[in-house]
Amino acid sequence: MLQIPCPWCGPRDEAEFHYGGQAHVAYPADPAALPDEEWARYLFFRDNPKGPFAERWSHAAGCRRWFNLVRDTATNEILEAR
């Protein structure tokens, strides 16, 4: 199990958190104007790198705040949380 460092509560077990997907994904300026293909790409297609990856996490069983975390997907090492 991962120990995730919440920026507000400190290190906690992974079970206390909810994964929120890739960080820094910009919401489309006018989603209603997007063709279905582009909307589907925004909703479902994300990067899947081997190595450092910025993710969104929510401390659901604690302070309930969202934060960004950089995790190495090859080793599960957490490199940064903010």
mmCIF file of C-alpha atoms in Angstrom:
data_model
loop_
_atom_site.group_PDB
_atom_site.id
_atom_site.type_symbol
_atom_site.label_atom_id
_atom_site.label_comp_id
_atom_site.label_asym_id
_atom_site.label_seq_id
_atom_site.Cartn_x
_atom_site.Cartn_y
_atom_site.Cartn_z
ATOM 1 C CA MET A 1 0.000 0.000 0.000
ATOM 2 C CA LEU A 2 1.211 3.498 -0.788
ATOM 3 C CA GLN A 3 1.846 6.096 1.881
ATOM 4 C CA ILE A 4 0.570 9.327 0.347
ATOM 5 C CA PRO A 5 1.787 12.601 1.873
ATOM 6 C CA CYS A 6 -1.214 14.902 2.201
ATOM 7 C CA PRO A 7 0.117 18.497 2.188
ATOM 8 C CA TRP A 8 -2.245 19.345 5.087
ATOM 9 C CA CYS A 9 -2.497 16.136 7.151
ATOM 10 C CA GLY A 10 0.858 14.437 6.545
ATOM 11 C CA PRO A 11 1.500 10.864 5.362
ATOM 12 C CA ARG A 12 -1.548 8.568 5.293
ATOM 13 C CA ASP A 13 -2.480 5.169 3.814
ATOM 14 C CA GLU A 14 -3.609 5.119 0.200
ATOM 15 C CA ALA A 15 -7.046 3.838 1.309
ATOM 16 C CA GLU A 16 -7.877 7.345 2.632
ATOM 17 C CA PHE A 17 -7.543 8.918 -0.832
ATOM 18 C CA HIS A 18 -9.398 9.004 -4.143
ATOM 19 C CA TYR A 19 -7.489 9.199 -7.397
ATOM 20 C CA GLY A 20 -8.556 12.111 -9.596
ATOM 21 C CA GLY A 21 -6.647 11.399 -12.801
ATOM 22 C CA GLN A 22 -4.003 13.332 -14.670
ATOM 23 C CA ALA A 23 -3.179 16.784 -13.306
ATOM 24 C CA HIS A 24 -3.065 19.971 -15.369
ATOM 25 C CA VAL A 25 -5.700 18.973 -17.956
ATOM 26 C CA ALA A 26 -7.295 22.189 -19.184
ATOM 27 C CA TYR A 27 -11.090 22.247 -19.497
ATOM 28 C CA PRO A 28 -12.174 23.255 -23.014
ATOM 29 C CA ALA A 29 -13.128 26.935 -23.341
ATOM 30 C CA ASP A 30 -16.413 26.125 -25.106
ATOM 31 C CA PRO A 31 -17.229 22.427 -24.659
ATOM 32 C CA ALA A 32 -20.613 22.739 -26.384
ATOM 33 C CA ALA A 33 -18.850 23.788 -29.587
ATOM 34 C CA LEU A 34 -16.551 20.748 -29.665
ATOM 35 C CA PRO A 35 -17.208 17.950 -32.119
ATOM 36 C CA ASP A 36 -17.884 14.585 -30.471
ATOM 37 C CA GLU A 37 -14.391 13.282 -31.310
ATOM 38 C CA GLU A 38 -12.641 16.181 -29.548
ATOM 39 C CA TRP A 39 -14.984 15.973 -26.531
ATOM 40 C CA ALA A 40 -14.318 12.223 -26.258
ATOM 41 C CA ARG A 41 -10.565 12.892 -26.470
ATOM 42 C CA TYR A 42 -10.848 15.385 -23.586
ATOM 43 C CA LEU A 43 -12.920 12.997 -21.456
ATOM 44 C CA PHE A 44 -11.178 9.687 -22.041
ATOM 45 C CA PHE A 45 -7.650 10.093 -23.420
ATOM 46 C CA ARG A 46 -4.840 10.754 -20.953
ATOM 47 C CA ASP A 47 -1.093 10.348 -20.972
ATOM 48 C CA ASN A 48 0.228 7.061 -19.607
ATOM 49 C CA PRO A 49 3.984 7.574 -19.251
ATOM 50 C CA LYS A 50 6.494 5.267 -17.644
ATOM 51 C CA GLY A 51 8.185 7.532 -15.114
ATOM 52 C CA PRO A 52 7.203 10.772 -13.351
ATOM 53 C CA PHE A 53 3.518 11.649 -13.798
ATOM 54 C CA ALA A 54 1.491 14.519 -12.276
ATOM 55 C CA GLU A 55 -1.775 13.323 -10.726
ATOM 56 C CA ARG A 56 -4.749 14.764 -8.803
ATOM 57 C CA TRP A 57 -5.669 13.196 -5.460
ATOM 58 C CA SER A 58 -8.393 13.919 -2.909
ATOM 59 C CA HIS A 59 -7.939 13.143 0.792
ATOM 60 C CA ALA A 60 -11.460 11.742 1.063
ATOM 61 C CA ALA A 61 -11.123 10.276 4.578
ATOM 62 C CA GLY A 62 -9.261 13.271 5.986
ATOM 63 C CA CYS A 63 -9.264 16.961 5.164
ATOM 64 C CA ARG A 64 -11.206 16.349 1.880
ATOM 65 C CA ARG A 65 -8.884 18.673 -0.037
ATOM 66 C CA TRP A 66 -7.574 18.142 -3.564
ATOM 67 C CA PHE A 67 -3.856 18.335 -4.327
ATOM 68 C CA ASN A 68 -1.341 17.484 -7.030
ATOM 69 C CA LEU A 69 1.155 14.701 -6.595
ATOM 70 C CA VAL A 70 4.049 13.631 -8.842
ATOM 71 C CA ARG A 71 4.494 9.857 -8.782
ATOM 72 C CA ASP A 72 6.902 7.643 -10.706
ATOM 73 C CA THR A 73 4.599 5.130 -12.410
ATOM 74 C CA ALA A 74 7.408 2.574 -12.801
ATOM 75 C CA THR A 75 8.353 2.451 -9.092
ATOM 76 C CA ASN A 76 5.341 4.076 -7.345
ATOM 77 C CA GLU A 77 7.804 6.429 -5.635
ATOM 78 C CA ILE A 78 6.165 9.726 -4.734
ATOM 79 C CA LEU A 79 8.428 12.542 -5.859
ATOM 80 C CA GLU A 80 6.402 15.599 -4.836
ATOM 81 C CA ALA A 81 3.068 16.537 -3.267
ATOM 82 C CA ARG A 82 1.573 20.035 -3.270
#
